[in-house]
mmCIF file of C-alpha atoms and ligand atoms in Angstrom:
data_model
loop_
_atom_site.group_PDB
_atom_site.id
_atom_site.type_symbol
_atom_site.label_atom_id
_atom_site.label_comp_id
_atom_site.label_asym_id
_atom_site.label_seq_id
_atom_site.Cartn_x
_atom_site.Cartn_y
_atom_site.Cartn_z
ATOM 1 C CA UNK A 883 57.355 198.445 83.388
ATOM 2 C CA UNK A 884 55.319 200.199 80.760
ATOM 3 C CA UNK A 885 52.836 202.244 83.039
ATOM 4 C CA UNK A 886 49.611 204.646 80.994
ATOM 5 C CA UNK A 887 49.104 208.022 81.967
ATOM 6 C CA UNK A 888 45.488 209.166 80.570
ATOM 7 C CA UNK A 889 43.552 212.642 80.846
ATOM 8 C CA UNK A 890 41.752 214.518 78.589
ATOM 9 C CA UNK A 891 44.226 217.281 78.143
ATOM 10 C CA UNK A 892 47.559 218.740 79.330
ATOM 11 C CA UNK A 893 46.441 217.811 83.294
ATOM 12 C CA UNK A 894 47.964 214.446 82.107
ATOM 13 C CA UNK A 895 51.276 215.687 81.130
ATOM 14 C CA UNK A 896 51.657 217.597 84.571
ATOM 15 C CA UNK A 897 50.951 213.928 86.015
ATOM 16 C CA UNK A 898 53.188 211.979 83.667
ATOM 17 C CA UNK A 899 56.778 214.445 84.327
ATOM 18 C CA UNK A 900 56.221 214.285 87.837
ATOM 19 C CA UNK A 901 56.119 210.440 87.658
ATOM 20 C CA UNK A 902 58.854 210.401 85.125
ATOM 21 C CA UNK A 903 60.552 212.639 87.803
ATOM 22 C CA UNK A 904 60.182 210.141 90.819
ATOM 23 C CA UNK A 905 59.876 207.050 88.681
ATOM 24 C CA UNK A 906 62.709 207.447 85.972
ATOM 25 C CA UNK A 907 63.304 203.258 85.819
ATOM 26 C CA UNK A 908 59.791 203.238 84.154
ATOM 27 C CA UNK A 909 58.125 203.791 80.528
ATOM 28 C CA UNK A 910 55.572 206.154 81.035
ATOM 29 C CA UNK A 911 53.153 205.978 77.894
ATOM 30 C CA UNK A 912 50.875 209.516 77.926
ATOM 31 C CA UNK A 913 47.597 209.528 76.454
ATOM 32 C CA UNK A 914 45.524 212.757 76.326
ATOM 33 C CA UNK A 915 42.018 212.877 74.798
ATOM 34 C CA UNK A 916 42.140 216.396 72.873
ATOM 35 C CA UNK A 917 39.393 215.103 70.750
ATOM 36 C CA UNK A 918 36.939 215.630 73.177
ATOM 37 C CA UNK A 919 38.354 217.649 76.357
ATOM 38 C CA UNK A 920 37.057 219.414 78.093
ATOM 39 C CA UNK A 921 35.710 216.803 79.765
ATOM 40 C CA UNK A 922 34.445 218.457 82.812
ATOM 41 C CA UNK A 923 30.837 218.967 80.902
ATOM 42 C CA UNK A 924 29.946 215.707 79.643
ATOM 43 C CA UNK A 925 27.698 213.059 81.084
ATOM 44 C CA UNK A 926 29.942 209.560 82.532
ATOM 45 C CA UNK A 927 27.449 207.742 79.402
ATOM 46 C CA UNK A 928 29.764 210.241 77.224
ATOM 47 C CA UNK A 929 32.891 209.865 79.277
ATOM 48 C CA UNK A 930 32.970 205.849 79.119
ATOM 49 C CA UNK A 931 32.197 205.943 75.557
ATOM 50 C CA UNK A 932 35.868 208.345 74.971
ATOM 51 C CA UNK A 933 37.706 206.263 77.637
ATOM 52 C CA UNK A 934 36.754 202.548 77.130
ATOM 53 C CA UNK A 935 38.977 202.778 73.393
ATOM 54 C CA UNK A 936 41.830 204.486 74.219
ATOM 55 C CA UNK A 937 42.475 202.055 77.300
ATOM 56 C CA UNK A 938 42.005 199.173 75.572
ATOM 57 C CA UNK A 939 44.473 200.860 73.291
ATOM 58 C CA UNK A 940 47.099 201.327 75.572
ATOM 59 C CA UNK A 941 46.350 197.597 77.269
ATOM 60 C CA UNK A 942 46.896 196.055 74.358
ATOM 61 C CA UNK A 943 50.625 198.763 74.076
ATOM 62 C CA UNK A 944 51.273 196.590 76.935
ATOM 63 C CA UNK A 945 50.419 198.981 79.674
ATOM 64 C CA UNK A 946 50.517 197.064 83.186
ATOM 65 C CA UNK A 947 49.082 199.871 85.144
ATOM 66 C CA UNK A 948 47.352 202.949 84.214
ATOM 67 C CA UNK A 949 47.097 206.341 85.902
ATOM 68 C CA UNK A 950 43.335 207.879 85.810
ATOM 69 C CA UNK A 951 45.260 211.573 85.736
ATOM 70 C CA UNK A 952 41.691 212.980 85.580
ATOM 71 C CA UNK A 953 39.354 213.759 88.259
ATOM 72 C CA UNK A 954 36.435 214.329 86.260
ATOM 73 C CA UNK A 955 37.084 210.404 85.319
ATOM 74 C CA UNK A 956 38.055 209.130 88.413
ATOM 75 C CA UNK A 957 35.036 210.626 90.211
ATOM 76 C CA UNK A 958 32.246 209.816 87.352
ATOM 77 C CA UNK A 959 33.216 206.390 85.603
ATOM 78 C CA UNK A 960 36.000 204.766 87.785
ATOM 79 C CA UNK A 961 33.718 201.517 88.576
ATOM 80 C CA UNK A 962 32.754 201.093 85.535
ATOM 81 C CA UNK A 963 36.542 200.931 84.079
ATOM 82 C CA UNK A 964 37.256 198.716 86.816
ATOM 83 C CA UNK A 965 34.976 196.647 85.801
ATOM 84 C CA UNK A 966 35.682 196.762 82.499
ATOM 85 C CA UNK A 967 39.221 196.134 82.977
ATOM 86 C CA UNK A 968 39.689 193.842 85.781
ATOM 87 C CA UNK A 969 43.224 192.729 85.284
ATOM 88 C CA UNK A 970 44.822 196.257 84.532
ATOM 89 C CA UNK A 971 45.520 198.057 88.664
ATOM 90 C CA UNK A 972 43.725 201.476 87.769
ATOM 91 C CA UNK A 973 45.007 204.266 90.074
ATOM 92 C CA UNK A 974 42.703 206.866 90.066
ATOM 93 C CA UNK A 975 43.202 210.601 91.284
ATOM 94 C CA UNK A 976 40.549 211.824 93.220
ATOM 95 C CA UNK A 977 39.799 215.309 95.338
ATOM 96 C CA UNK A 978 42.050 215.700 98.023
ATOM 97 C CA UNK A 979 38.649 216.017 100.187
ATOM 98 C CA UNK A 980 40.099 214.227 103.424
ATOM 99 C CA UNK A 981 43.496 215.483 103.679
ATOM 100 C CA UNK A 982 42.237 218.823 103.659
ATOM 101 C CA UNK A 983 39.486 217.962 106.318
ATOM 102 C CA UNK A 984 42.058 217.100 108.006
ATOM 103 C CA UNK A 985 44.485 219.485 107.564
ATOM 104 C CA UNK A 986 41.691 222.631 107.962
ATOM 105 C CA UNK A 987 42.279 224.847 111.377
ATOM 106 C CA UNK A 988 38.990 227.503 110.178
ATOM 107 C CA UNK A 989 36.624 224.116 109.201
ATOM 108 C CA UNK A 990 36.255 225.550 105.889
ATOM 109 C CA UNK A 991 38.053 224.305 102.550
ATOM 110 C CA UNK A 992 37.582 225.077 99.113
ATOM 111 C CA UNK A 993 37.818 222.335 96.142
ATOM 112 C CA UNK A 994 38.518 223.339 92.737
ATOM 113 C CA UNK A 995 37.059 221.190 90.251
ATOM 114 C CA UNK A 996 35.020 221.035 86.884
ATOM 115 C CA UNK A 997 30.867 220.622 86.966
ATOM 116 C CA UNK A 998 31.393 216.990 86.172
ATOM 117 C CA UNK A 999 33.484 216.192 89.406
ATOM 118 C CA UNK A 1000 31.108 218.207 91.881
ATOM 119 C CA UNK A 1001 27.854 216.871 90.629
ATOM 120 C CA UNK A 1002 29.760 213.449 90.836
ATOM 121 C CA UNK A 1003 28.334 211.179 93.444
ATOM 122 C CA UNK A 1004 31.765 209.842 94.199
ATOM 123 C CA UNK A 1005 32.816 213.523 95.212
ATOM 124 C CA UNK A 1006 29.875 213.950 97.111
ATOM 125 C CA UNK A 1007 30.540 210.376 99.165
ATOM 126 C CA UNK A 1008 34.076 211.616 99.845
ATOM 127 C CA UNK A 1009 32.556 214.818 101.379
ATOM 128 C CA UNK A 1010 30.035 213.434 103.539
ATOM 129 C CA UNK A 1011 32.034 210.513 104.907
ATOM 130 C CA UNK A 1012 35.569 212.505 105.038
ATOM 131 C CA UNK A 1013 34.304 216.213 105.673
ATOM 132 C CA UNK A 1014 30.922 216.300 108.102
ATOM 133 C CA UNK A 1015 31.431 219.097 110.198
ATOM 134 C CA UNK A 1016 33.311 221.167 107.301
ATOM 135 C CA UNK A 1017 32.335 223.358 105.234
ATOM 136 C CA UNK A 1018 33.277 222.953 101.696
ATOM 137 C CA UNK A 1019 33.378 226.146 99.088
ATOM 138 C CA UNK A 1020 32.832 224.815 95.675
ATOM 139 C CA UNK A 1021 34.152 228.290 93.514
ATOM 140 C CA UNK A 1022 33.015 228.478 89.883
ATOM 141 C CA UNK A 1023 36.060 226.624 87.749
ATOM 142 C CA UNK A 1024 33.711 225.681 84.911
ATOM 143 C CA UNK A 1025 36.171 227.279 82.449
ATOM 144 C CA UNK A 1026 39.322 226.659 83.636
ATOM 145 C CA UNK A 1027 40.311 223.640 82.339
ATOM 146 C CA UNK A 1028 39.718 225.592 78.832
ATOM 147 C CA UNK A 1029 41.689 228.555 79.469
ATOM 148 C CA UNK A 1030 44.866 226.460 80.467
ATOM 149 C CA UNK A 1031 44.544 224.237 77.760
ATOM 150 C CA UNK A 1032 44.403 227.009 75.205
ATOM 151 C CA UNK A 1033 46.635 228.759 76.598
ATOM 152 C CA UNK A 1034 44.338 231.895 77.536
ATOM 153 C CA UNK A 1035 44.909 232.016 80.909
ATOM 154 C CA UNK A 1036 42.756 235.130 82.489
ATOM 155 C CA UNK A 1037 44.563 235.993 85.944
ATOM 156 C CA UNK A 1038 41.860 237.889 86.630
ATOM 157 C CA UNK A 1039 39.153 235.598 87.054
ATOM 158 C CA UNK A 1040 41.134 232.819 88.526
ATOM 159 C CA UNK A 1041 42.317 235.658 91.236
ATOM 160 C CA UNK A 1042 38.929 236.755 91.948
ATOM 161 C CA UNK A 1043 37.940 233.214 92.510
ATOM 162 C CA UNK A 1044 40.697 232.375 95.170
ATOM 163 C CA UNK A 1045 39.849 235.800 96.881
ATOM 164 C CA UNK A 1046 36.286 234.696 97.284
ATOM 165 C CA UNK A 1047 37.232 231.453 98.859
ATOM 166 C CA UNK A 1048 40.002 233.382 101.303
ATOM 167 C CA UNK A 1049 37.027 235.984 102.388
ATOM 168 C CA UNK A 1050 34.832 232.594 103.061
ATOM 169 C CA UNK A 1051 37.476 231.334 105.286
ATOM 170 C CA UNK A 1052 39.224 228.589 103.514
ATOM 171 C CA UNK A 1053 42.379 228.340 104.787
ATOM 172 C CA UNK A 1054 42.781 224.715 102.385
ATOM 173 C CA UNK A 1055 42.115 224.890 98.362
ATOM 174 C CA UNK A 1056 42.169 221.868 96.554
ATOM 175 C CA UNK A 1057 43.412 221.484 93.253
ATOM 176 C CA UNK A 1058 40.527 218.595 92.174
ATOM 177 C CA UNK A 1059 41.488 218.942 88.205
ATOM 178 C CA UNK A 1060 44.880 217.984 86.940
ATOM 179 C CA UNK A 1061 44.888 221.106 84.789
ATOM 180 C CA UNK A 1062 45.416 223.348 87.927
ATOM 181 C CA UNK A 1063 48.751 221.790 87.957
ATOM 182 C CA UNK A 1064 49.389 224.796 85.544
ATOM 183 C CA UNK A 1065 48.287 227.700 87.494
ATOM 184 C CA UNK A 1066 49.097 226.285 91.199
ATOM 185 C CA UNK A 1067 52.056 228.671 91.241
ATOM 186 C CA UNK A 1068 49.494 231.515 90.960
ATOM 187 C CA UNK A 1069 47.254 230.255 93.391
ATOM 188 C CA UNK A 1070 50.082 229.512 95.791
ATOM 189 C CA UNK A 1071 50.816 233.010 95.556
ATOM 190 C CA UNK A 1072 47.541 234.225 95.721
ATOM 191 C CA UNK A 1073 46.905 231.665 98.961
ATOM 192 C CA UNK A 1074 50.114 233.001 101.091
ATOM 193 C CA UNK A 1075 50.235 232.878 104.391
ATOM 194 C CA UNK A 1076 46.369 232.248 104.447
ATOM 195 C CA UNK A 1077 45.723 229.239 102.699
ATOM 196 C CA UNK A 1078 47.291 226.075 101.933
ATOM 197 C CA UNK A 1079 46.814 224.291 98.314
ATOM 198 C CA UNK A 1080 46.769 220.971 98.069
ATOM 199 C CA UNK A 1081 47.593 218.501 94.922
ATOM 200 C CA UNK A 1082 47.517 215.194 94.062
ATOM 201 C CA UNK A 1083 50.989 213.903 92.697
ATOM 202 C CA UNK A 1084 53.170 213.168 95.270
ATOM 203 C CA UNK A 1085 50.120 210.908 97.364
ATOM 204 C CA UNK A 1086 50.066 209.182 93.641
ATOM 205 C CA UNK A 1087 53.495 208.595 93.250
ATOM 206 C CA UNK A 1088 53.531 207.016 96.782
ATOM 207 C CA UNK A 1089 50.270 204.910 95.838
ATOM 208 C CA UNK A 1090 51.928 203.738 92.773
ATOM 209 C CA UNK A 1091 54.757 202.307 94.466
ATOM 210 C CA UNK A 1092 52.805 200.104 96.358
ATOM 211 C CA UNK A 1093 50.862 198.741 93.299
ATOM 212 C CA UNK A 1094 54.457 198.283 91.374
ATOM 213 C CA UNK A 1095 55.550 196.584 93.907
ATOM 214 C CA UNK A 1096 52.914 194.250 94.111
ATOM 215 C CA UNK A 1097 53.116 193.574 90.222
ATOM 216 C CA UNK A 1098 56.796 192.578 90.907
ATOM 217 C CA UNK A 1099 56.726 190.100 93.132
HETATM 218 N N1 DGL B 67 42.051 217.287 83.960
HETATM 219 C C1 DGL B 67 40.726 216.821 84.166
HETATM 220 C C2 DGL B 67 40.408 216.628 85.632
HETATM 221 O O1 DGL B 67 41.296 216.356 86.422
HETATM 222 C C3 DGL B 67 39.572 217.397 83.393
HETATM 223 C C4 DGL B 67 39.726 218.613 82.552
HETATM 224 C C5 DGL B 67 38.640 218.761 81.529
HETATM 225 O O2 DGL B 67 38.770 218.117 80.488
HETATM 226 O O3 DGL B 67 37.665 219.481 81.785
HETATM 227 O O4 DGL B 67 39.269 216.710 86.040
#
């Protein structure tokens, strides 16, 4: 089966080898949107208008399902795509929000995700119904997603921002922006033996399973 992978950037191709990984019998088609990334500032007017083309694009590549590798998508414009494209199973990744409510023993987590996602009302849904009673640190990423694109990585700043979140408590940080992918090693480090990072790919491997399997039989 010929299966999309879509984000804006290089958060798709962390997506697409772990699938390609767990998933080898399958064609895995990745499209990024470098055009336009980041994403994580633009309105979901702006984000529908990049999106709508380039899945229609790879619908008519033959793509049966396709993988919303992209938080900042998922979170903003994901019912509009559905509705747009009712016959193509969207999977969309989305903060880790109730896992890590679950998970916390302190009742305090910390999500890591672009402006777009937090100020999404989807986010904020997933908080209130999965994490009442928690409280959720929301640590400046806003450039992030940049920096690991282009390569510029400052250590620095990222390990400044996971130190706040440990001295608020946190003992779960979610990675809410496929980019992170690229610098969870650091922040795994950085987390030891006081915090425990959470990230999508394996619950979205398992997901799309299911779908596959309905699309087989
Ligand atoms: N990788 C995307 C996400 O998961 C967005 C990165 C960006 O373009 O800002 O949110």
């Amino acid at each position: 089966m010929k299966i999309g992978v879509f984000d804006s950037g290089v958060g798709g191709l962390s997506v697409a080898n772990a699938i390609r990984a767990a998933l080898p019998m399958h064609e895995i088609i990745l499209r990024e949107d470098m055009a336009n990334l980041p994403y994580g500032n633009k309105t979901p007017e702006q984000l529908l208008g990049f999106v709508v083309p380039i899945f229609e694009e790879m619908i008519a590549n033959d793509c049966q399902i396709i993988v919303v590798a992209c938080n900042t998508v998922s979170t903003n414009i994901i019912k509009d795509l559905r509705e747009h494209f009712p016959d193509t199973p969207l999977i969309a990744i989305e903060p880790m929000v109730k896992p890590a409510a679950a998970l916390t023993q302190s009742k305090i987590i910390a999500v890591c995700a672009t402006p777009a996602t937090l100020a999404s009302k989807r986010y904020n849904d997933l908080k209130q119904e999965f994490a009442a009673g928690v409280t959720v640190l929301e640590p400046d990423c806003s450039d992030w997603s940049y920096m690991i694109e282009h390569k510029q990585v400052d250590e620095q700043k990222i390990a400044g921002r996971i130190a706040e979140v440990l001295a608020g408590g946190a003992d779960v940080i979610v990675l809410a922006c496929t980019h992170y992918h690229w610098i969870e090693e650091e922040i795994t480090a950085l987390a030891a033996g006081r915090a425990e990072v959470l990230q999508p790919e394996q619950a979205i491997i398992a997901r799309m399973q299911g779908v596959i399997a309905s699309i087989a039989f």
